[in-house]
Amino acid sequence: MESARLAPASSTLDDARAAGLDRVDLQELYRLMLLTRGIEERGHILFRQGKVPGSFYTGRGNEAAAVGVGLAMERDDVGFPLQRDMGVHVARGTEPWRIFAQYMGRVDGFTAGRDGNVHMADTRLGLHAMVSHLPANVPVACGVALAFRIRGEARVAIGWSGDGATSRSDWHEALNFAGVRRLPVVFVVNNNQFAYSTPNDLEFATGHIADRAAGYGFGGVVVDGTDVVAVVRETRAALDRARGGGGPTLLELVTLRMEGHAVHDDAYYVPKGLHDAWSQRDPIERYRAFLREHLAQFDEETDMQVRGDVKAELADALRRAEASALPDADSILDGLFADPGELDTPHHR
Amino acid sequence: MESARLAPASSTLDDARAAGLDRVDLQELYRLMLLTRGIEERGHILFRQGKVPGSFYTGRGNEAAAVGVGLAMERDDVGFPLQRDMGVHVARGTEPWRIFAQYMGRVDGFTAGRDGNVHMADTRLGLHAMVSHLPANVPVACGVALAFRIRGEARVAIGWSGDGATSRSDWHEALNFAGVRRLPVVFVVNNNQFAYSTPNDLEFATGHIADRAAGYGFGGVVVDGTDVVAVVRETRAALDRARGGGGPTLLELVTLRMEGHAVHDDAYYVPKGLHDAWSQRDPIERYRAFLREHLAQFDEETDMQVRGDVKAELADALRRAEASALPDADSILDGLFADPGELDTPHHR
Amino acid sequence: MAIKTYLQAISDGLREEMRRDDRVFVIGEDVGVYGGAFKVTQGFQAEFGPWRVLDAPLAETAIVGACTGASMMGLRPVAEMQFADFISCAWDHLTTVAAKQHYRTGTALPFVVRCPSGGGFSGGPFHSQNPESSFAHIPGLKIVCPATPEDAKGLLVEAIRDPNPVLYFEHKHLYRRIKGEVPETDYTTPFGQARVHRAGSDVTIVTWGAMVYTAEEAATTVAERDGTSVEIIDLRTIIPWDREAVLASVARTSRLIVLHEDTRTGGFGAEIAATVAEEGFGLLDAPVVRVAAPDTPVPFSPPLEKAFIPQVADVVRAIERMAAY
Amino acid sequence: MAIKTYLQAISDGLREEMRRDDRVFVIGEDVGVYGGAFKVTQGFQAEFGPWRVLDAPLAETAIVGACTGASMMGLRPVAEMQFADFISCAWDHLTTVAAKQHYRTGTALPFVVRCPSGGGFSGGPFHSQNPESSFAHIPGLKIVCPATPEDAKGLLVEAIRDPNPVLYFEHKHLYRRIKGEVPETDYTTPFGQARVHRAGSDVTIVTWGAMVYTAEEAATTVAERDGTSVEIIDLRTIIPWDREAVLASVARTSRLIVLHEDTRTGGFGAEIAATVAEEGFGLLDAPVVRVAAPDTPVPFSPPLEKAFIPQVADVVRAIERMAAY
Ligand SMILES: Cc1ncc(C[n+]2csc(CCOP(=O)(O)OP(=O)(O)O)c2C)c(N)n1
Ligand SMILES: Cc1ncc(C[n+]2csc(CCOP(=O)(O)OP(=O)(O)O)c2C)c(N)n1
Ligand SMILES: [Mg+2]
Ligand SMILES: [Mg+2]
């Protein structure tokens, strides 16, 4: 039985205004998506150059979903983005050079080389690093929300999962707990139609993952994850509801994973027709067309300007990251445990 | 959103016939419920006599729910009943004396003293012993159903949980997997309104637990668990559906736990009004009234006869169990691992 | 000082810390209205309200995960597992997320998981376990196993104030059986400092939790029987553990028995024995002997459970064998 | 005999057993259409169909729980964890249900969980772990860690035919790097029998998995440098482990190094060291030395990962220290 609400598409400036986005915001969304894709593209080049140890993952196709949620969050909200969510980090203001340093395992990466890939976050921005085990941070997001509830703060936690990750234990325990306690938390599911090679129909048997929200006592919404304005609108609505004491929402953002699971995977198992269809819905192209059509100030020249700025920023970031040192082998034992003095730091707010 | 079907009550002989129950079955159901309660009442006496080590749990109030499902199962079906489901063991033909031996930790108990309480089963009857960690056997039931599906057998597995146990990880992973693969499995939830001291509203936030079935792609049914005929009817329907390739069903059997969580618990936290209301719906009293009203052959004399037989059987069983030895301390290391010869035994069918 | 049960000391420690610090809150199954399966938090919800004494759904990962999240935000959660056995349901969260968080990201997670552990009353395979050894192998968790009421309180308060995830194993068999003096003051018992439960010169027994009392009875027995003088070291905390104290005692006695209630193979006793064999090789006049449960689940029936849990007689035999070496 | 990679040997062993016995089936994430993250089951679904090579949802407890249930019914499931690290998500099921089932109820559970384990390629804290020690402490599970292609196949077939839950740790770093002769015949490698990887007389190194090759390089180094003769014992299986073989070797060399890639404290090396210190006390001329990873998560960045995983130089240093004792 389908119980989730299907969010309408956005197509006009009025839709944008309804989502609380002014002209500056609208242009900023574009820049953030470009920056997101640019970081991942350059990361991929670094990987091919042998500068990124291990593997490499991107969120191509998920830029609107990630940037949209990241932009909708309020300053004091706290989030746990995942492997396709570079846009969340970017939208919250994460410095690109430190992301490159993270990729390369350098001391200026957010984990100083202890962890790799997008297992990172700038905690000062209210984000926390993912772990591989999916979706292990969703119960943690509930704990964050519980802290907000206990202290009576008007803050919201956001927990992400992929479509595949919703099959796991942690997801269920977290959503149930949040529903029972009406915690101020929003659950975002990036449904990119695959979990590695496994398609949706081998992962779950309901129409939409968001249909499950009813069983946890809150609302589910299905949103086109390539429609950044709709993502912002629905995220803001969900955050407002949570902030106002209305409890959780499950936001299912539907996209297609436009590259392999990781760099070694050519995703031959994705039907070509499906891939082609979603190529037509590239979130950045789609949004550029929207801006060109509706935003008078956004002309070819502005577009070139934004692109140029992003390019320059990334070139600079790469230089700075490459200058960062590799960690010292002697530091291996450092920081297994926290010292008492480390408490009451900003991220403990 | 409520999506589960509310099963109608049974009130006439036609209802019973529709559930496939003839006169013999109807009388047998009564005997099985009496035997179930009798075993637990005598177990409790043994406990107070200091003959049952550890703690002691009963399923008072759940007799109809357990006996009904147990009777509805076909011979080759396989089930994983829980702490309130003595009636399932009894309905499948478990010998009472071995249950008493199990309670007392004797060698003739089903675990020969290795485990206690109702952590037992006669595997030859297609039942498997519960573990404490709830609901850890629900994924196991799915594995049993998977074996049936792989071998193309017309058999069904049944996995039980309590209302509280549905909050846990294993339950979700199992139901999702079963839904995706349309496995021949029926999920029974004994919703007795409490998990130890925790009431339903602190366990889940939806109207009925059975509403969750929709999110797993199959049907949910809410049944009055004190109405044994309705339980049989709905279980048979669910088993038939599973057997015919129609996939799983979630059966929520609603009762009230009529005693404490275990013998040490006086359940003061259960509102008196609630307890009184459900006392009026004692499954055995209710069913006796039904039989007296509708079944001509079932008169006072028959009733006395059945009760007398049950009493005699239990007295005999107790004697036999008390004659069973305690295990030998020297056997402690035996059977940690299985030997190759132990495969291909009956319970490996 | 007042005489209190082990259980009362835990309850008092928790209550006092909740009064002192409003960041401390309690979460678990049936901890609120019911006061916990063992009544450690009895009366807490009335005093602190339903949002500082939370009845959680039956979901250990939700519970411990909530501790991780709330502690990230600066609160000081104390979770209760209804029985220590059920911490297996939060194993992934604890070992994957909580244990690795500070090393990976520098974020401190000041929370405690209270785990009523141990056997001795026919709890069977799922209500009697001592899971401390499994967790002791996972870097990033601190592990506490108090034996006395004084330590139970002092270590709990220390655990709550520690900026790391701490697993606090309280032995159910000590709850009401063991009484002792407990200071009324605000004190803490530091981690990593063993306690000499009984001084002696012939053989050292290193142990913790309920086995401290088994060791004590055995020591009394052999002292009375033939004057053998046994030193009992109560580790108090397993991670970190006080290797200096152990080595110092072995330097005096030259003989070491490691005693624990958990199963033998891969138990924490192996770590202690291996460490002493490595660092105290020259000190030993006899091989280190481990006295531990056999490698089986904890059986239910009394004769089997007795054969499972190390008994005074087992320890006496080990002392005699050792003294004769 | 043909020369095969370690990975090919695993794949062949599994495929052949599936051909021989139609009760054997495979379940895991991406094992079907994709052939598994490491391509061990490539082509299997085409040969055996979608119900004997099942793509499961991302749910390790559902996967391993399904193995328990299907094996109860007489099938012989082989699960794949995408990485060994994710077995933490099935910890509760394995330790609570599967490990205890036969002891409690007498029901045999013939299934295997394949776990691609180990580090060496910047997999980071969640794709590099060696979880065998954690499980080795839990009575009721068998634990296999092959080092050579021949053993990889022989132990896998043995594991499938064993009537118990077996955790099969295949080291990712050996997959394509290690080649060796593999018999074409239907053979099995028995559990609990160590293999002398290299005979020697001065020092014994007991190890398993990828560390066998680290030990070998170190042995070659010291042999060439000063003629020190190192014996390398490859345990092959951890539960059961071949204590007789280890004690026999120590009886010859009087010196023991235990080497493993997993972290040190509470690692299975402690069990081996403790056992030898206990049962081989008189045999040792020097303390047992453990060479293992430091007590931290597995770090990602190459200099840190190198400092984490025991290196040839670390083993050489241990040998030298030991020889000089
Ligand atoms: C518990 C767990 N099991 C297995 C894996 C291995 N794995 C990594 S990503 C992935 C697929 C994830 O799919 P989804 O949740 O849809 O996220 P996506 O990668 O598509 O964004 C798998 C199986 C994992 N990370 N965690
Ligand atoms: C994983 C787990 N956590 C905690 C417990 C302790 N415990 C035993 S029964 C119980 C309540 C179970 O409630 P429910 O599932 O509703 O079953 P009921 O006892 O009401 O039949 C709890 C919390 C347990 N058995 N398993
Ligand atoms: Mg996906
Ligand atoms: Mg209940």
PDB file of C-alpha atoms in Angstrom, chain A residues 11 21 94-95 107 114-115 121 127 143 146 162 171 198-199 208 233 243-244 253 263-264 269 274-275 277 283 333 341:
ATOM      1  CA  SER A  11       9.319  24.594 -12.495  1.00  0.00           C
ATOM      2  CA  LEU A  21      14.987  30.867  -2.158  1.00  0.00           C
ATOM      3  CA  THR A  94      33.644  22.742   3.874  1.00  0.00           C
ATOM      4  CA  GLU A  95      36.958  23.913   2.456  1.00  0.00           C
ATOM      5  CA  VAL A 107      47.457  15.548   7.773  1.00  0.00           C
ATOM      6  CA  ARG A 114      43.208   7.976   9.872  1.00  0.00           C
ATOM      7  CA  ASP A 115      40.277   7.444   7.560  1.00  0.00           C
ATOM      8  CA  ALA A 121      33.429  15.977   8.102  1.00  0.00           C
ATOM      9  CA  LEU A 127      28.572  17.539  10.195  1.00  0.00           C
ATOM     10  CA  GLY A 143      20.840  10.489  19.698  1.00  0.00           C
ATOM     11  CA  LEU A 146      17.432  13.346  21.593  1.00  0.00           C
ATOM     12  CA  GLY A 162      20.990   4.900   0.672  1.00  0.00           C
ATOM     13  CA  TRP A 171      17.718   1.965  10.138  1.00  0.00           C
ATOM     14  CA  THR A 198      21.607  -4.689  -6.498  1.00  0.00           C
ATOM     15  CA  PRO A 199      18.510  -3.018  -7.952  1.00  0.00           C
ATOM     16  CA  HIS A 208       8.524   3.573  -2.321  1.00  0.00           C
ATOM     17  CA  ARG A 233      11.396  22.998  -0.385  1.00  0.00           C
ATOM     18  CA  ARG A 243      11.823  21.994  14.784  1.00  0.00           C
ATOM     19  CA  GLY A 244       8.250  22.796  15.726  1.00  0.00           C
ATOM     20  CA  LEU A 253      15.193  11.548  -2.862  1.00  0.00           C
ATOM     21  CA  VAL A 263      35.921   3.752  -9.615  1.00  0.00           C
ATOM     22  CA  HIS A 264      36.617   0.078 -10.318  1.00  0.00           C
ATOM     23  CA  TYR A 269      24.437  -4.120 -14.737  1.00  0.00           C
ATOM     24  CA  LEU A 274      17.676   3.611 -17.693  1.00  0.00           C
ATOM     25  CA  HIS A 275      21.051   5.269 -17.731  1.00  0.00           C
ATOM     26  CA  ALA A 277      16.928   8.359 -19.546  1.00  0.00           C
ATOM     27  CA  PRO A 283      20.765  17.834 -12.009  1.00  0.00           C
ATOM     28  CA  LEU A 333      49.011   5.629  18.683  1.00  0.00           C
ATOM     29  CA  GLY A 341      40.242  18.439  28.322  1.00  0.00           C
TER      30      GLY A 341
END
